[in-house]
Tab-separated table of C-alpha atoms in Angstrom:
chain	number	residue	atom	x	y	z
M	1	UNK	CA	109.244	147.880	91.219
M	2	UNK	CA	107.137	144.831	92.283
M	3	UNK	CA	105.259	144.807	95.563
M	4	UNK	CA	106.656	142.559	98.325
M	5	UNK	CA	105.728	138.922	98.515
M	6	UNK	CA	101.926	138.618	98.269
M	7	UNK	CA	99.842	137.559	101.228
M	8	UNK	CA	98.392	134.079	100.805
M	9	UNK	CA	95.428	134.900	103.100
M	10	UNK	CA	94.515	138.567	103.303
M	11	UNK	CA	92.052	137.793	106.124
M	12	UNK	CA	94.831	136.934	108.513
M	13	UNK	CA	97.678	138.758	106.849
M	14	UNK	CA	99.975	135.701	106.845
M	15	UNK	CA	102.728	135.703	104.175
M	16	UNK	CA	103.327	132.712	101.937
M	17	UNK	CA	106.930	132.158	103.002
M	18	UNK	CA	108.486	132.591	106.375
M	19	UNK	CA	112.040	132.135	107.717
M	20	UNK	CA	112.435	132.457	111.512
M	21	UNK	CA	115.121	131.677	114.020
M	22	UNK	CA	114.945	129.262	116.970
M	23	UNK	CA	114.398	129.859	119.789
M	24	UNK	CA	111.830	132.403	118.712
M	25	UNK	CA	108.102	132.862	118.636
M	26	UNK	CA	107.414	129.075	118.214
M	27	UNK	CA	107.369	126.915	121.234
M	28	UNK	CA	108.267	123.609	119.630
M	29	UNK	CA	107.727	121.700	122.852
M	30	UNK	CA	104.074	122.350	122.515
M	31	UNK	CA	101.995	120.367	119.968
M	32	UNK	CA	101.869	122.537	116.834
M	33	UNK	CA	99.810	122.364	113.605
M	34	UNK	CA	100.019	124.655	110.606
M	35	UNK	CA	98.523	124.887	107.170
M	36	UNK	CA	102.079	125.437	105.918
M	37	UNK	CA	104.756	123.032	104.824
M	38	UNK	CA	107.351	123.253	107.584
M	39	UNK	CA	111.077	122.503	107.709
M	40	UNK	CA	112.829	122.723	111.063
M	41	UNK	CA	116.628	122.960	110.951
M	42	UNK	CA	118.121	121.970	114.312
M	43	UNK	CA	121.582	123.544	114.325
M	44	UNK	CA	122.267	122.905	118.057
M	45	UNK	CA	120.544	120.560	120.484
M	46	UNK	CA	119.269	116.975	120.507
M	47	UNK	CA	116.271	115.123	121.759
M	48	UNK	CA	113.019	113.588	120.528
M	49	UNK	CA	110.377	114.737	118.069
M	50	UNK	CA	106.905	113.536	117.169
M	51	UNK	CA	105.196	113.694	113.800
M	52	UNK	CA	101.616	112.864	114.599
M	53	UNK	CA	101.976	109.782	116.827
M	54	UNK	CA	105.301	108.623	115.429
M	55	UNK	CA	108.355	109.248	117.622
M	56	UNK	CA	111.884	109.805	116.392
M	57	UNK	CA	115.246	111.068	117.714
M	58	UNK	CA	117.073	114.159	116.371
M	59	UNK	CA	120.496	115.692	116.909
M	60	UNK	CA	122.270	118.833	115.844
M	61	UNK	CA	122.482	119.068	112.073
M	62	UNK	CA	119.021	117.638	111.442
M	63	UNK	CA	116.440	118.912	108.966
M	64	UNK	CA	112.880	117.878	109.958
M	65	UNK	CA	109.969	118.100	107.579
M	66	UNK	CA	106.206	118.310	108.298
M	67	UNK	CA	103.165	118.507	106.064
M	68	UNK	CA	100.272	120.937	106.425
M	69	UNK	CA	97.738	120.056	109.157
M	70	UNK	CA	100.184	117.502	110.681
M	71	UNK	CA	100.699	117.827	114.440
M	72	UNK	CA	104.304	117.853	115.604
M	73	UNK	CA	106.468	118.858	118.548
M	74	UNK	CA	110.087	118.634	119.668
M	75	UNK	CA	111.365	117.763	123.147
M	76	UNK	CA	114.991	118.963	123.360
M	77	UNK	CA	117.323	117.505	125.935
M	78	UNK	CA	119.691	120.426	125.500
M	79	UNK	CA	118.813	123.980	124.371
M	80	UNK	CA	117.878	123.986	120.716
M	81	UNK	CA	118.941	126.612	118.217
M	82	UNK	CA	118.142	126.686	114.593
M	83	UNK	CA	115.807	127.863	111.842
M	84	UNK	CA	112.242	127.311	110.755
M	85	UNK	CA	111.223	127.636	107.100
M	86	UNK	CA	107.480	127.553	106.288
M	87	UNK	CA	105.683	127.987	102.970
M	88	UNK	CA	102.122	127.709	101.895
M	89	UNK	CA	100.923	125.630	98.955
M	90	UNK	CA	99.885	128.958	97.298
M	91	UNK	CA	103.629	129.714	97.022
M	92	UNK	CA	104.772	126.153	96.094
M	93	UNK	CA	102.498	123.253	96.025
M	94	UNK	CA	104.873	120.303	96.121
M	95	UNK	CA	102.046	117.822	95.232
M	96	UNK	CA	101.431	119.762	92.007
M	97	UNK	CA	105.043	120.648	91.153
M	98	UNK	CA	106.592	117.419	92.405
M	99	UNK	CA	108.481	116.934	89.170
M	100	UNK	CA	110.209	120.331	89.659
M	101	UNK	CA	111.492	119.795	93.171
M	102	UNK	CA	111.285	116.018	93.579
M	103	UNK	CA	110.521	116.202	97.313
M	104	UNK	CA	106.995	114.860	97.425
M	105	UNK	CA	107.228	111.346	98.808
M	106	UNK	CA	110.834	112.007	99.897
M	107	UNK	CA	110.826	114.988	102.277
M	108	UNK	CA	107.055	115.227	102.546
M	109	UNK	CA	104.307	112.663	102.372
M	110	UNK	CA	106.437	109.669	102.938
M	111	UNK	CA	104.282	107.685	105.386
M	112	UNK	CA	106.918	104.906	105.740
M	113	UNK	CA	110.093	106.908	106.211
M	114	UNK	CA	111.675	109.112	108.912
M	115	UNK	CA	111.010	112.838	107.960
M	116	UNK	CA	114.622	113.794	108.737
M	117	UNK	CA	117.701	114.707	106.701
M	118	UNK	CA	121.179	114.818	108.397
M	119	UNK	CA	123.621	117.628	107.555
M	120	UNK	CA	127.324	117.487	108.091
M	121	UNK	CA	129.588	120.584	108.394
M	122	UNK	CA	129.922	120.841	104.555
M	123	UNK	CA	126.271	120.628	103.996
M	124	UNK	CA	125.514	123.176	106.692
M	125	UNK	CA	127.567	125.857	104.915
M	126	UNK	CA	125.783	125.189	101.690
M	127	UNK	CA	122.291	125.237	103.176
M	128	UNK	CA	123.046	128.302	105.271
M	129	UNK	CA	124.036	130.168	102.185
M	130	UNK	CA	120.707	129.360	100.563
M	131	UNK	CA	118.808	130.434	103.667
M	132	UNK	CA	120.829	133.673	104.004
M	133	UNK	CA	119.971	134.499	100.340
M	134	UNK	CA	116.321	133.744	101.053
M	135	UNK	CA	116.294	135.974	104.054
M	136	UNK	CA	118.035	138.775	102.162
M	137	UNK	CA	115.440	138.561	99.392
M	138	UNK	CA	112.522	138.559	101.915
M	139	UNK	CA	113.833	141.943	103.072
M	140	UNK	CA	113.852	143.256	99.521
M	141	UNK	CA	111.088	143.973	97.133
M	142	UNK	CA	112.827	144.373	93.790
M	143	UNK	CA	112.167	142.992	90.346
M	144	UNK	CA	110.915	139.385	90.175
M	145	UNK	CA	110.951	139.240	94.009
M	146	UNK	CA	108.579	136.252	94.307
M	147	UNK	CA	110.411	134.390	91.470
M	148	UNK	CA	113.774	134.774	93.191
M	149	UNK	CA	112.376	133.517	96.475
M	150	UNK	CA	110.696	130.591	94.770
M	151	UNK	CA	113.982	129.641	93.168
M	152	UNK	CA	115.864	129.739	96.446
M	153	UNK	CA	113.124	127.580	98.066
M	154	UNK	CA	113.243	125.083	95.231
M	155	UNK	CA	117.022	124.797	95.478
M	156	UNK	CA	116.805	124.245	99.232
M	157	UNK	CA	114.185	121.455	98.775
M	158	UNK	CA	115.923	119.795	95.771
M	159	UNK	CA	119.278	119.623	97.619
M	160	UNK	CA	117.619	118.276	100.785
M	161	UNK	CA	115.721	115.658	98.741
M	162	UNK	CA	118.972	114.621	96.961
M	163	UNK	CA	120.770	114.370	100.296
M	164	UNK	CA	118.080	112.224	101.794
M	165	UNK	CA	118.048	109.895	98.803
M	166	UNK	CA	121.816	109.600	99.071
M	167	UNK	CA	121.625	108.853	102.767
M	168	UNK	CA	118.959	106.234	102.202
M	169	UNK	CA	121.136	104.572	99.568
M	170	UNK	CA	124.183	104.603	101.766
M	171	UNK	CA	122.360	103.365	104.800
M	172	UNK	CA	120.205	100.736	103.002
M	173	UNK	CA	122.563	97.728	103.361
M	174	UNK	CA	123.171	98.205	107.042
M	175	UNK	CA	120.349	100.340	108.512
M	176	UNK	CA	117.732	98.783	106.749
M	177	UNK	CA	118.317	95.637	108.333
M	178	UNK	CA	114.670	96.000	107.526
M	179	UNK	CA	113.160	92.554	106.809
M	180	UNK	CA	112.042	92.010	103.205
M	181	UNK	CA	108.613	91.188	104.500
M	182	UNK	CA	108.151	94.881	105.329
M	183	UNK	CA	108.700	95.818	101.637
M	184	UNK	CA	105.993	93.297	100.803
M	185	UNK	CA	103.824	94.901	103.477
M	186	UNK	CA	104.340	98.394	101.861
M	187	UNK	CA	103.214	96.953	98.541
M	188	UNK	CA	100.130	95.392	100.105
M	189	UNK	CA	99.189	98.539	101.919
M	190	UNK	CA	99.478	100.727	98.772
M	191	UNK	CA	97.341	98.239	96.831
M	192	UNK	CA	94.674	97.627	99.419
M	193	UNK	CA	94.506	100.472	101.975
M	194	UNK	CA	91.313	101.797	100.380
M	195	UNK	CA	89.442	98.636	101.161
M	196	UNK	CA	91.386	96.905	103.935
M	197	UNK	CA	91.970	98.852	107.185
M	198	UNK	CA	92.466	95.849	109.513
M	199	UNK	CA	95.975	94.986	110.583
M	200	UNK	CA	94.880	91.364	110.778
M	201	UNK	CA	94.312	91.287	107.040
M	202	UNK	CA	97.900	92.216	106.307
M	203	UNK	CA	99.241	89.789	108.910
M	204	UNK	CA	97.158	86.982	107.311
M	205	UNK	CA	98.454	87.914	103.761
M	206	UNK	CA	102.015	87.830	105.006
M	207	UNK	CA	101.532	84.618	106.967
M	208	UNK	CA	102.687	86.291	110.210
M	209	UNK	CA	101.185	86.445	113.633
M	210	UNK	CA	99.585	89.870	114.228
M	211	UNK	CA	101.828	90.559	117.220
M	212	UNK	CA	104.953	89.676	115.344
M	213	UNK	CA	104.028	91.935	112.451
M	214	UNK	CA	103.138	94.668	114.935
M	215	UNK	CA	106.611	94.550	116.535
M	216	UNK	CA	108.351	94.700	113.201
M	217	UNK	CA	106.264	97.697	111.983
M	218	UNK	CA	106.819	99.643	115.222
M	219	UNK	CA	110.562	98.976	115.227
M	220	UNK	CA	111.176	99.940	111.602
M	221	UNK	CA	108.393	102.474	110.765
M	222	UNK	CA	108.163	104.063	114.257
M	223	UNK	CA	104.341	103.839	114.174
M	224	UNK	CA	101.659	101.081	114.418
M	225	UNK	CA	100.244	99.308	111.458
M	226	UNK	CA	96.922	100.978	112.081
M	227	UNK	CA	98.595	104.338	111.899
M	228	UNK	CA	100.446	103.441	108.670
M	229	UNK	CA	97.049	102.470	107.053
M	230	UNK	CA	95.442	105.591	108.412
M	231	UNK	CA	98.247	107.840	107.047
M	232	UNK	CA	97.710	106.386	103.588
M	233	UNK	CA	93.992	106.920	103.789
M	234	UNK	CA	94.534	110.568	104.924
M	235	UNK	CA	97.110	111.208	102.197
M	236	UNK	CA	94.628	110.148	99.517
M	237	UNK	CA	91.621	111.837	101.142
M	238	UNK	CA	93.415	115.203	101.466
M	239	UNK	CA	94.385	115.026	97.761
M	240	UNK	CA	90.848	114.283	96.741
M	241	UNK	CA	89.369	117.025	98.861
M	242	UNK	CA	91.793	119.578	97.494
M	243	UNK	CA	91.905	118.605	93.860
M	244	UNK	CA	88.456	117.300	92.985
M	245	UNK	CA	84.814	118.313	93.500
M	246	UNK	CA	83.720	114.878	94.755
M	247	UNK	CA	81.312	114.967	97.718
M	248	UNK	CA	82.898	114.072	101.085
M	249	UNK	CA	80.634	111.019	101.280
M	250	UNK	CA	81.996	109.728	97.969
M	251	UNK	CA	85.662	110.334	98.974
M	252	UNK	CA	84.977	108.522	102.294
M	253	UNK	CA	83.580	105.573	100.484
M	254	UNK	CA	86.482	105.495	98.031
M	255	UNK	CA	88.959	105.165	100.937
M	256	UNK	CA	86.895	102.431	102.618
M	257	UNK	CA	84.485	104.229	104.907
M	258	UNK	CA	80.760	103.744	104.269
M	259	UNK	CA	80.009	105.839	107.360
M	260	UNK	CA	80.787	109.444	106.415
M	261	UNK	CA	80.552	110.613	110.028
M	262	UNK	CA	83.137	108.088	111.170
M	263	UNK	CA	85.482	109.137	108.367
M	264	UNK	CA	84.939	112.820	109.270
M	265	UNK	CA	85.796	112.115	112.914
M	266	UNK	CA	89.002	110.262	111.850
M	267	UNK	CA	89.975	113.158	109.566
M	268	UNK	CA	89.362	115.746	112.218
M	269	UNK	CA	91.415	113.883	114.864
M	270	UNK	CA	94.347	113.800	112.401
M	271	UNK	CA	94.162	117.314	111.012
M	272	UNK	CA	92.300	119.388	113.504
M	273	UNK	CA	89.424	120.224	111.165
M	274	UNK	CA	86.530	118.536	109.444
M	275	UNK	CA	86.903	117.432	105.739
M	276	UNK	CA	84.374	120.074	104.550
M	277	UNK	CA	86.143	122.881	106.386
M	278	UNK	CA	89.566	121.677	105.157
M	279	UNK	CA	88.296	121.794	101.545
M	280	UNK	CA	86.494	125.100	101.866
M	281	UNK	CA	89.219	126.928	103.744
M	282	UNK	CA	92.060	125.821	101.421
M	283	UNK	CA	90.049	126.318	98.269
M	284	UNK	CA	89.152	129.865	99.440
M	285	UNK	CA	92.790	130.698	100.192
M	286	UNK	CA	93.977	129.314	96.863
M	287	UNK	CA	91.318	131.065	94.932
M	288	UNK	CA	89.922	127.778	93.576
M	289	UNK	CA	93.092	127.112	91.611
M	290	UNK	CA	93.654	123.796	93.414
M	291	UNK	CA	90.489	122.134	92.005
M	292	UNK	CA	90.852	120.037	88.938
M	293	UNK	CA	87.459	118.828	87.622
M	294	UNK	CA	87.708	115.280	86.409
């Protein structure tokens, strides 16, 4: 018989996959930050939630998704009840196994989208069945224990990613009353965020007044243009820190910061830790398996 699910960090004794009920040990009204991928399923309640500085509304039947080291909190107008699923990259690294689960850039790491999937009554029964199976397996320790849990988690994420893509497709014609200029903005940011951090640059390229562009971005992306650019920078910087041996100074320069200290302060404000600590801590936990020498 196999041993129960392995600890991802023996120093703290935290397991690699957690499923908990809300309300429970987590006070979601407080600003939280974990080195887990986190999915919050709000089954009852409604209110507002923040992912970093971006603010969104939620209601019963919402799945919310947060990446490791991202700050988030929920302010519920009515008592919230639900579930929290958390998993560490040691158990499933969605950046590495994105082809298997298809949720990277859909559920997680989508700097332009709302990190939310809506569930109707039919969906809720299906997802609850998956979570119940996951909980049952967490209490067991039989043959291929970790493999079974990993399968349930992948099914949960794949179905959520499919649902979000379907919802985006259905809502696109109406909800996205999003001006075409914002699609051009996304293209420009992805091409130039490493070198161009000034909102004024993008306004100039799009032939818009900076204030007009700022209003459009805030309305449709729920964050400022500066925050959008920052999120792209951090997404790339975290990947480089985790998966390469490049010095922090080199990574900072590659994402447009000649001043390593300024980059480090920006990174720490966003993640709660310095780039060097982020790399050393996560590499230690992952046993060095995250580093790909190029």
